[in-house]
Amino acid sequence: MYAFEIERPSTVDQAVKALSADEAQPLGGGQTLIPTLKQRLAMPSVLVSLTGIPALRGICRDDAGRMCIGAGTTHSEVAAGAGDFASLASMAGRIGDPAVRNRGTLGGSLANNDPSACYPAAALGSGATIVTDRREIDADDFFQGMFDTALDEGEIVTEVKFPVPEVSAYAKFEQPASRFALVGAFVAKFPDGVRVAITGASESGVFRWNEAEAALSRDFGASALEGLTVASDGMIGDLHGTPEYRAHLVKVMTRRAVDAAR
């Protein structure tokens, strides 16, 4: 580690002001940033902690029936409090281990956009809206590549609004040590169609599997996926699995998610 300053704002406005300093970086639960600092892969001069801002925590419903979750809400709080969106609560309860779930936050996970993280699949798969201190961003526009989002410098995620589907499920093939998704599939059925979001598989990060969405919108059953294939081009290849293996898992996990949702 190395010397840096820590700011602890109590409001979003104070946090935005603190982040205007040179080389300032926001700190949520720190589950990714702190290890990054230890390895000196990032060296900000100021860390702006977002954990002491009450407005960034909590779960409620808005007038449109969406589940609105503060960006500073931890995984364990989502698991305990998002029961009306059972698949989201179940997903949160399977992230990492208890230490990670009690510190990691929804907003931190989405802003980091790790290609193997779970929350991006839920946000993209449900068609969520990511709210910041400046604007609202559709999930389809928010995720722009591995560790890349539509957030501007100093912009803070404050809330995420999740439409609650008729039925949904998340199926994850875990990397057993980290419990990240080797491949995860989030399937959500709405009155106007089905959304399928895949995490852990692609070098470009979370993505929608459009062919599966079209097939499942016509017939919401695992049999609708028969005959569909996923190209291995652009899939992640590492010591945990080849691109071909991950492409295979995309279909397997999607089938499992559909079966679980039904």
GROMACS .gro file of C-alpha atoms in nm, residues 8 23 34 39 41 46-47 95 134 153 162 174 198 201 226 230 249 256 260:
model
   19
    8ARG     CA    1  -1.587   1.033   0.442
   23GLU     CA    2  -0.675   1.164  -0.864
   34ILE     CA    3  -0.859  -0.256  -0.194
   39GLN     CA    4  -0.100  -0.454  -0.585
   41LEU     CA    5  -0.247  -0.132  -0.994
   46VAL     CA    6  -0.772   1.050  -0.236
   47LEU     CA    7  -1.029   0.779  -0.161
   95ILE     CA    8  -2.201  -1.384  -0.413
  134ARG     CA    9  -2.646   1.327  -1.287
  153GLU     CA   10  -1.527   1.072  -1.444
  162PHE     CA   11  -3.521  -0.311  -1.122
  174GLU     CA   12  -1.913  -2.113  -0.996
  198ILE     CA   13  -2.493  -1.379  -1.972
  201ALA     CA   14  -1.832  -1.581  -2.065
  226GLU     CA   15  -3.271  -2.679  -2.880
  230VAL     CA   16  -2.319  -1.996  -2.916
  249LEU     CA   17  -2.185  -2.338  -2.058
  256ARG     CA   18  -3.101  -2.434  -1.598
  260ALA     CA   19  -3.566  -2.288  -1.232
   0.00000   0.00000   0.00000
